[in-house]
PDB file of C-alpha atoms in Angstrom:
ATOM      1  CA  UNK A 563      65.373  43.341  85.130  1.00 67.00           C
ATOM      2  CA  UNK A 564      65.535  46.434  86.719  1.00 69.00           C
ATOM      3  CA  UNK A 565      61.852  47.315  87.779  1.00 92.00           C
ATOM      4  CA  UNK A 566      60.034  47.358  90.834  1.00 97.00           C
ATOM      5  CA  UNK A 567      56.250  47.086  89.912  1.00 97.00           C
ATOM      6  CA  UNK A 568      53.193  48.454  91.651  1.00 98.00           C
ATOM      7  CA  UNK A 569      49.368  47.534  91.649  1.00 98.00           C
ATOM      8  CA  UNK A 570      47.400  48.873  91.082  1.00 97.00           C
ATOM      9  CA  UNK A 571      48.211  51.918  89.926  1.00 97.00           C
ATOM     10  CA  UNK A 572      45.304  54.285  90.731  1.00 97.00           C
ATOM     11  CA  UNK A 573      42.973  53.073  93.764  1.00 97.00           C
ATOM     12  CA  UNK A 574      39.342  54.742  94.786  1.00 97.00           C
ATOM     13  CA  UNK A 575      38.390  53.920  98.782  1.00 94.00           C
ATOM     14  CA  UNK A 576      35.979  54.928 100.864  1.00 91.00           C
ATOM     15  CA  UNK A 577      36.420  55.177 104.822  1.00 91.00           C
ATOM     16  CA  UNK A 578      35.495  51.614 105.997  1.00 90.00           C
ATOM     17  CA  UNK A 579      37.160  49.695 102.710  1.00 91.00           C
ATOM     18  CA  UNK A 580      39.873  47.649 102.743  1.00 95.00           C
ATOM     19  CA  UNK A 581      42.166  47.380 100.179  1.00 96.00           C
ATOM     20  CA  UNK A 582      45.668  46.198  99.652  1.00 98.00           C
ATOM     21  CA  UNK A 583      48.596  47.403  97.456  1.00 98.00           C
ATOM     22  CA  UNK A 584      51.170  45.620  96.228  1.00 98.00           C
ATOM     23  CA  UNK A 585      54.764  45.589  95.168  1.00 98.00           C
ATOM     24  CA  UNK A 586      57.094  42.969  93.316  1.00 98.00           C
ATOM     25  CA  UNK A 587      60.681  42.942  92.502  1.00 97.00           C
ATOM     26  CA  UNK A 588      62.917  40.408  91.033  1.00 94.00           C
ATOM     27  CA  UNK A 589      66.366  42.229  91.189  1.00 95.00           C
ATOM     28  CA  UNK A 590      67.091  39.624  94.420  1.00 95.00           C
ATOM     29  CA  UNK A 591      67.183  42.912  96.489  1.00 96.00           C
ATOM     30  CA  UNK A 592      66.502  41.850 100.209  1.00 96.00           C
ATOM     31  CA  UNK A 593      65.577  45.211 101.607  1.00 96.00           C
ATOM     32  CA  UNK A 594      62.286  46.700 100.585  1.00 97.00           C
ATOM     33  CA  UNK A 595      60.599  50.053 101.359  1.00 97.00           C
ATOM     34  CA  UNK A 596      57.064  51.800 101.622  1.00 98.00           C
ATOM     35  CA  UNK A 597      56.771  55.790 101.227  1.00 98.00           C
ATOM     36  CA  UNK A 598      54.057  57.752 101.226  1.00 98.00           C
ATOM     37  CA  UNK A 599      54.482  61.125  98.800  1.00 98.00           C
ATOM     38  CA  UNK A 600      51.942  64.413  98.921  1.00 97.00           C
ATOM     39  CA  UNK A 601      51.597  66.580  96.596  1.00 94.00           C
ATOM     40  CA  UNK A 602      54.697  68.631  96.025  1.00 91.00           C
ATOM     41  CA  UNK A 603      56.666  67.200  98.864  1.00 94.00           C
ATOM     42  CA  UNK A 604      59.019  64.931  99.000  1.00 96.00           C
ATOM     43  CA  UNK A 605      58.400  61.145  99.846  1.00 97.00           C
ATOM     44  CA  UNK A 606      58.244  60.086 103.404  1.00 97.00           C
ATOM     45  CA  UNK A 607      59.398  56.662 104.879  1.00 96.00           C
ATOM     46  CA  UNK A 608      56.600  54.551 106.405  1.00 97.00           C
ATOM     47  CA  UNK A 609      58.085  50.674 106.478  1.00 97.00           C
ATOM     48  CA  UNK A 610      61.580  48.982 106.079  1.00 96.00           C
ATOM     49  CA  UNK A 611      62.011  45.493 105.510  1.00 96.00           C
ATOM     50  CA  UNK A 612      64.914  43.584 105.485  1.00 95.00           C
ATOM     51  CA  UNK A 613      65.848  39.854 104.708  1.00 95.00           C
ATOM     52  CA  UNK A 614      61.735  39.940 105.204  1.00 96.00           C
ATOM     53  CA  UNK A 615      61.467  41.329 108.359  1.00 96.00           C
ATOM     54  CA  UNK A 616      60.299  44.410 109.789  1.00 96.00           C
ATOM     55  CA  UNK A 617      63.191  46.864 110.982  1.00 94.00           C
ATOM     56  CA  UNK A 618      61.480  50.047 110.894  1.00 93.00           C
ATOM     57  CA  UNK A 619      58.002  51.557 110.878  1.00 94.00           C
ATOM     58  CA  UNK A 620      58.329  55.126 111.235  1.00 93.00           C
ATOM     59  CA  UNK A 621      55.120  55.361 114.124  1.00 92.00           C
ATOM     60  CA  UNK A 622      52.939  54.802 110.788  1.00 96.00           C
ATOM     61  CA  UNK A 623      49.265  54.573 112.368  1.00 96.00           C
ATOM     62  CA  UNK A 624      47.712  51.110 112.458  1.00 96.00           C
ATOM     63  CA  UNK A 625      45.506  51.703 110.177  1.00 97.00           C
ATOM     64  CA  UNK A 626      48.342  51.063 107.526  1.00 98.00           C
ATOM     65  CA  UNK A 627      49.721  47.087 108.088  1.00 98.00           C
ATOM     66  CA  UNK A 628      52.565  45.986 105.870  1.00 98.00           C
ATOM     67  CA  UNK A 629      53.361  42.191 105.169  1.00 98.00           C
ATOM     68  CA  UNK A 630      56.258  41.134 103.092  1.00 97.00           C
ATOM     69  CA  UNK A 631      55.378  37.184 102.104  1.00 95.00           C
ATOM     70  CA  UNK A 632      58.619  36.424 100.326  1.00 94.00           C
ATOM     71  CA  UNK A 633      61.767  38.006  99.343  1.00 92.00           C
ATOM     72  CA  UNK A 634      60.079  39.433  96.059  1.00 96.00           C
ATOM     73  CA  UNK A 635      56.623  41.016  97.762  1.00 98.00           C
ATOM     74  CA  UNK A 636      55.484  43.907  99.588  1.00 98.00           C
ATOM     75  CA  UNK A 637      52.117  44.428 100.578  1.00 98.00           C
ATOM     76  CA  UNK A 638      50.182  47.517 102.217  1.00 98.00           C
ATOM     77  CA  UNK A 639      47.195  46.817 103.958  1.00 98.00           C
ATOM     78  CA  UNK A 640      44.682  49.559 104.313  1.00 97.00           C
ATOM     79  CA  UNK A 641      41.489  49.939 106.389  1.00 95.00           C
ATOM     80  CA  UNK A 642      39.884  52.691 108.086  1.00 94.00           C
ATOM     81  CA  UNK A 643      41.899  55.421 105.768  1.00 95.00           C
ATOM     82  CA  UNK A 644      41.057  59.185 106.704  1.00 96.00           C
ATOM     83  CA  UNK A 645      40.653  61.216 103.261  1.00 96.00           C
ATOM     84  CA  UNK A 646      44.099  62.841 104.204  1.00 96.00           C
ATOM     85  CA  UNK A 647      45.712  59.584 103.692  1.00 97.00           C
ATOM     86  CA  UNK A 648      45.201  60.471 100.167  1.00 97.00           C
ATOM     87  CA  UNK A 649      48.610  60.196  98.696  1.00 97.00           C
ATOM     88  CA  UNK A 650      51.290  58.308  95.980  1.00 98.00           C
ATOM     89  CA  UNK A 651      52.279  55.492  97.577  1.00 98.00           C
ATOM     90  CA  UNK A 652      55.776  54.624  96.602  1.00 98.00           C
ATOM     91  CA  UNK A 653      57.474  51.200  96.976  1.00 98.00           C
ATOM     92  CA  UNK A 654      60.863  50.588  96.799  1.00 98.00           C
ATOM     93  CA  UNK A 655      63.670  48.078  96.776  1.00 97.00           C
ATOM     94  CA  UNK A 656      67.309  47.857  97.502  1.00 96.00           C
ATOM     95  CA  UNK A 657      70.555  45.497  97.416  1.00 94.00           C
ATOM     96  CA  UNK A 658      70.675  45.313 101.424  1.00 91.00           C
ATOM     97  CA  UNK A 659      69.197  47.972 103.586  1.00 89.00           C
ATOM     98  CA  UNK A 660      72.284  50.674 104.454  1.00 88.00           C
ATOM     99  CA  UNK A 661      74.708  52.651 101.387  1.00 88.00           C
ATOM    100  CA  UNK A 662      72.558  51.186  98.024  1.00 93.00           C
ATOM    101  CA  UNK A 663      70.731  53.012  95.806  1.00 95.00           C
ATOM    102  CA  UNK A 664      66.993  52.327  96.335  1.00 96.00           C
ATOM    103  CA  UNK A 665      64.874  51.588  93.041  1.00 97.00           C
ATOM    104  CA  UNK A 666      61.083  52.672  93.027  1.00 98.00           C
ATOM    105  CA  UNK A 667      58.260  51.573  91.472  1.00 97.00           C
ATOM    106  CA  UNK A 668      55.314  53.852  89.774  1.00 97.00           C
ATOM    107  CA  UNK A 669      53.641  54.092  92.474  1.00 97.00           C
ATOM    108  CA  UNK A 670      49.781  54.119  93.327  1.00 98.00           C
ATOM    109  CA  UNK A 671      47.813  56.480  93.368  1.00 97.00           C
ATOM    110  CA  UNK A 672      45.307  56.528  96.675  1.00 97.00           C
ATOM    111  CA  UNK A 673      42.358  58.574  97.242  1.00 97.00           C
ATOM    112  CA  UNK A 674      40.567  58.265 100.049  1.00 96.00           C
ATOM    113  CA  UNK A 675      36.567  59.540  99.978  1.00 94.00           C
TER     114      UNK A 675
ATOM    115  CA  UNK B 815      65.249  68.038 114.466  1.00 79.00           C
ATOM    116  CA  UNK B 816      66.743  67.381 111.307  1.00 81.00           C
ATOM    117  CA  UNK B 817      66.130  69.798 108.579  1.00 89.00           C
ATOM    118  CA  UNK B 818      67.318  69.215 105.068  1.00 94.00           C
ATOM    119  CA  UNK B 819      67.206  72.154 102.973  1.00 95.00           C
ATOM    120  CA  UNK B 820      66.774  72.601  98.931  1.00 96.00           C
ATOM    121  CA  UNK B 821      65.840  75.246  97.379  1.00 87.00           C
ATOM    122  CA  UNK B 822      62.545  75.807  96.720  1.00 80.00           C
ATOM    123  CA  UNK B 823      62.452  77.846  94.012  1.00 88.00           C
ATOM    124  CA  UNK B 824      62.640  76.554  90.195  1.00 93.00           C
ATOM    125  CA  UNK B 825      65.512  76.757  88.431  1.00 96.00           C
ATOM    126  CA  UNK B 826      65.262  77.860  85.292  1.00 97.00           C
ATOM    127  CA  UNK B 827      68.387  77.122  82.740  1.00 96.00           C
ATOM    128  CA  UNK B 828      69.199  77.917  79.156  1.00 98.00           C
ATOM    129  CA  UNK B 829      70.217  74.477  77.403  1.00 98.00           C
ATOM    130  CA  UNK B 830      73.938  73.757  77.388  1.00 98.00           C
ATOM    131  CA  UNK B 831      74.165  75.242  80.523  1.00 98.00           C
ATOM    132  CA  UNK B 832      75.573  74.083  83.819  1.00 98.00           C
ATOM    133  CA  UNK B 833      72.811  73.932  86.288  1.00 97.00           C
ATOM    134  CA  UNK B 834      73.939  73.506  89.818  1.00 97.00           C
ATOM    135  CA  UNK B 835      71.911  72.536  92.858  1.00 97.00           C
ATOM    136  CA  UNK B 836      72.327  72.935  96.622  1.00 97.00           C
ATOM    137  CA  UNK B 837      71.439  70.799  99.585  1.00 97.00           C
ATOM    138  CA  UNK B 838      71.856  71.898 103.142  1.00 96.00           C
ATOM    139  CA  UNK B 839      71.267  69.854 106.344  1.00 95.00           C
ATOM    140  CA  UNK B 840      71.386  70.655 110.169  1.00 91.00           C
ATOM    141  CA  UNK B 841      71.294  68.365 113.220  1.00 88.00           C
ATOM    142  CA  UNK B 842      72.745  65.247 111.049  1.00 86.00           C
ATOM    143  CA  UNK B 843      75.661  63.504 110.348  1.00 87.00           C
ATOM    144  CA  UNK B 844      74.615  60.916 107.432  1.00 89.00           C
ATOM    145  CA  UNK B 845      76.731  58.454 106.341  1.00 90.00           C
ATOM    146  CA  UNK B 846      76.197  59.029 102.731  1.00 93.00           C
ATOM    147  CA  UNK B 847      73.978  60.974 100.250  1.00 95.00           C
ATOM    148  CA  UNK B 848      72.234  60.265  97.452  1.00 97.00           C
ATOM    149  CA  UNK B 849      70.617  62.465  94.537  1.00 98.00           C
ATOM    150  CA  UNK B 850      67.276  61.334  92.678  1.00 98.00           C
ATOM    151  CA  UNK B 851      65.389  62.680  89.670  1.00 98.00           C
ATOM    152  CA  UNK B 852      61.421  62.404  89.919  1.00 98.00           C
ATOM    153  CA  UNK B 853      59.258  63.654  86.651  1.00 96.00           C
ATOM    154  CA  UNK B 854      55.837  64.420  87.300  1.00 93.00           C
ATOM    155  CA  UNK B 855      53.792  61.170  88.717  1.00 90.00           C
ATOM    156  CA  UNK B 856      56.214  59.362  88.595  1.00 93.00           C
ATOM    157  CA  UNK B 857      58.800  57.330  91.237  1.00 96.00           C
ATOM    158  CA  UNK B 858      62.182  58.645  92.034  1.00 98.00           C
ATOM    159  CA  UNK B 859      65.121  57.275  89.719  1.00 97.00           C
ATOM    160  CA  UNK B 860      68.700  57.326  91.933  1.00 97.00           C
ATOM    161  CA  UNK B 861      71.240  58.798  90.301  1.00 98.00           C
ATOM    162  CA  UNK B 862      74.339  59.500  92.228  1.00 97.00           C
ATOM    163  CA  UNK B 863      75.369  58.148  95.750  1.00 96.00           C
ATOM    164  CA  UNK B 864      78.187  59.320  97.829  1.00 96.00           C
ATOM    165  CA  UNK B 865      79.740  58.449 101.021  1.00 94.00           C
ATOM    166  CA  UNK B 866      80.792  60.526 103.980  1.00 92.00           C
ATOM    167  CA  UNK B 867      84.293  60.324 103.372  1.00 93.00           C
ATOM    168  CA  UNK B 868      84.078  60.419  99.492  1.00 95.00           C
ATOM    169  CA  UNK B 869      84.119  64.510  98.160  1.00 94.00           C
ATOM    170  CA  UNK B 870      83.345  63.961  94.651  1.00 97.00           C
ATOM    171  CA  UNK B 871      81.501  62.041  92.387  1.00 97.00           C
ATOM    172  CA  UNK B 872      80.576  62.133  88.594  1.00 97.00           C
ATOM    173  CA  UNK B 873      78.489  60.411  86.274  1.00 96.00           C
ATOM    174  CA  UNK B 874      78.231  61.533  82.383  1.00 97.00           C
ATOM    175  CA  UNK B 875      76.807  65.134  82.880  1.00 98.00           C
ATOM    176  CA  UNK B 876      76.645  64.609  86.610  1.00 98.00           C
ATOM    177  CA  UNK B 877      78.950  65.859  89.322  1.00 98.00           C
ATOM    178  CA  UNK B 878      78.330  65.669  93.017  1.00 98.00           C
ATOM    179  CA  UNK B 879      80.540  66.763  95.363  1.00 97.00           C
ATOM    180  CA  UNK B 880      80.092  66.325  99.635  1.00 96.00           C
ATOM    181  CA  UNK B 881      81.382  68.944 102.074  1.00 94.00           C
ATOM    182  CA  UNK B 882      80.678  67.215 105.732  1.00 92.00           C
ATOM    183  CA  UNK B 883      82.252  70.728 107.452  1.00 93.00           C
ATOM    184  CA  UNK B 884      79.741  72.613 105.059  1.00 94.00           C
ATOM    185  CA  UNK B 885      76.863  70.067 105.470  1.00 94.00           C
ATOM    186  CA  UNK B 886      76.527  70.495 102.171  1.00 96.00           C
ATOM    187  CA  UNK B 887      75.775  69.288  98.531  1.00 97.00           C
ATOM    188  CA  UNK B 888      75.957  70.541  95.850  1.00 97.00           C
ATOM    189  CA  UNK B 889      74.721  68.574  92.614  1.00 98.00           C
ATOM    190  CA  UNK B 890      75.614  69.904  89.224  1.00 98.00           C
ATOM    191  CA  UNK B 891      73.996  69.087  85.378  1.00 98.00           C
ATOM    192  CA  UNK B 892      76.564  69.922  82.949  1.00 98.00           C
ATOM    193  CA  UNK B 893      75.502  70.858  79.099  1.00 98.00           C
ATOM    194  CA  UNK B 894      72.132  70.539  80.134  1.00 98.00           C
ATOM    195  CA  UNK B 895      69.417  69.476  78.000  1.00 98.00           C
ATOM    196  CA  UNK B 896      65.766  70.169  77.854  1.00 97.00           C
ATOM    197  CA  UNK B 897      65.050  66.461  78.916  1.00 98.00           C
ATOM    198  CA  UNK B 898      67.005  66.981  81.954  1.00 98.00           C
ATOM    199  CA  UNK B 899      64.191  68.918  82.913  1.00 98.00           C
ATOM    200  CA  UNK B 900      62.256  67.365  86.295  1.00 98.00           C
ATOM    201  CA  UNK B 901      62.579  67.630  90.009  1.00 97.00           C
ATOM    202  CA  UNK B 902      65.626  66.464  91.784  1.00 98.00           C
ATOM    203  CA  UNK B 903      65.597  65.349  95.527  1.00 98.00           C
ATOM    204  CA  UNK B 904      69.021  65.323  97.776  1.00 97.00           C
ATOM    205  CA  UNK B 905      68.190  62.177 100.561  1.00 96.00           C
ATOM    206  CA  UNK B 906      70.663  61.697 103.291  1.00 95.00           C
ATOM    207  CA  UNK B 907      70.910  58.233 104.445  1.00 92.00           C
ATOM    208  CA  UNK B 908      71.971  56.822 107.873  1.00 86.00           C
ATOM    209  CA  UNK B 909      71.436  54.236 110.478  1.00 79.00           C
ATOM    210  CA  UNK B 910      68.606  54.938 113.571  1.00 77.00           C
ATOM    211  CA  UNK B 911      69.816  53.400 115.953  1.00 70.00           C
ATOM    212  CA  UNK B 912      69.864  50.035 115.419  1.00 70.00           C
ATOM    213  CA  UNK B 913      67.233  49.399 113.710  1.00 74.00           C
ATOM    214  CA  UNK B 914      68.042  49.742 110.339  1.00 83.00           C
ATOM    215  CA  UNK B 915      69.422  52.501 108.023  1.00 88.00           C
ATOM    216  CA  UNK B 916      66.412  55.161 106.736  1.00 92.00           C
ATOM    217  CA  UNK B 917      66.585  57.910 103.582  1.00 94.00           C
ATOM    218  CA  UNK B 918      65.427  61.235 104.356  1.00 94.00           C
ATOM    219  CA  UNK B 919      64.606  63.362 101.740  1.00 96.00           C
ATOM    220  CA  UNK B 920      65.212  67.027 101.475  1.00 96.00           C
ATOM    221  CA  UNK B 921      61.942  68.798  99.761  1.00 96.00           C
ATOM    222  CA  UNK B 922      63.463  68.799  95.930  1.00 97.00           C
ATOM    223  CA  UNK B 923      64.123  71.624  93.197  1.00 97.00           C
ATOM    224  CA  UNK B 924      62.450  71.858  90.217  1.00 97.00           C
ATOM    225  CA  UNK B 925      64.850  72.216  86.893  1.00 98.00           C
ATOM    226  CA  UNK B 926      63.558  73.688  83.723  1.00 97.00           C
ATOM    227  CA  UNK B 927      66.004  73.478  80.849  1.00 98.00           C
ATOM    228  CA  UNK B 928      64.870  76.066  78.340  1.00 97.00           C
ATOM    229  CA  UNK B 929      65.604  75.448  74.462  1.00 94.00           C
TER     230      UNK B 929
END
């Protein structure tokens, strides 16, 4: 099994919501990865995980909290969004974190109103 | 800063053709690059990785080859097909610091394989 799912997969919030996305994998990858992806541009790093921990947040406001429960999850945390935190949100796993090929999910889709 | 460079512009191939792709970087060294095809709302899907000291790799239709003097890559699709049409993102990959290694992705070129 190959796949890195994502849920859900379109997601409607207003300004004082909170919401959570989430992300599963059962490839046994140990590093896992949160990107956020505009329209037309490339996807952007927010969080890196690895072995479960938190080894990189890439001065991603507080508004957005990750939490990885177990080797296999990946949560996002949202509250307070702005509407130009509308975005894809793409998750993504890997072997280890460093020279593997990272495998992403579907993503979700966020709009913020 | 860094600054990884694709080009913009779609490419626009007749099928059976070689299509060939560049990516430039400045102000970083990576470790290794990878190549990933995204369709339209959809995630990434990796196809090719290679490493600092590697200067070619291929896959099937897919060549990539690594020029660190250069920094450059260039990616190419050989007897291309119409459903190897879809955007395709260089990311150069490296440690920060300690912390951990990050992808960066370069802003991805748009192939359109004409029948």
């Amino acid at each position: 099994d190959t796949e890195v799912t994502q849920t859900p997969k379109h997601l409607v919030m207003g300004m004082t919501n909170k919401k959570s996305l989430k992300c599963e994998q059962h490839m046994g990858h140990r590093a896992m990865y949160w990107y956020k992806q505009k329209a037309k541009k490339p996807p952007e790093l927010m969080f890196v995980y690895s072995y479960e921990k938190l080894s990189i947040n890439e001065s991603v406001p507080s508004r957005f909290s990750p939490e990885c429960p177990n080797s296999s999850l990946l949560n996002l945390h949202l509250h307070a969004l702005q509407p130009e935190d509308s975005a894809l949100y793409l998750c993504a796993s890997s072997q280890a974190n460093g020279r593997y090929e990272q495998y992403f999910g579907p993503g979700t889709r966020l709009t913020v109103t | 800063s860094q600054k990884i460079e694709q080009n913009s512009e779609a490419l626009n191939i007749q099928e059976g053709k070689t299509a060939t792709l560049t990516c430039n970087y400045t102000n970083y060294s990576p470790a290794y690059l990878q190549w990933y095809r995204q369709d339209p709302g959809r995630g990434p899907v990796f196809l090719l990785l290679i490493r600092e000291n590697e200067k070619e790799k291929r896959k099937e239709r897919l060549k990539v080859t690594f020029d660190t003097t250069l920094k450059q890559s260039l990616f190419h699709i050989t007897a291309s097909q119409p459903a190897d049409s879809a955007t395709y993102l260089c990311a150069l990959g490296g440690l920060i610091k300690a912390a951990g290694n990050k992808l960066t992705f370069g802003g991805g070129t748009r192939v359109l394989v004409k029948p």
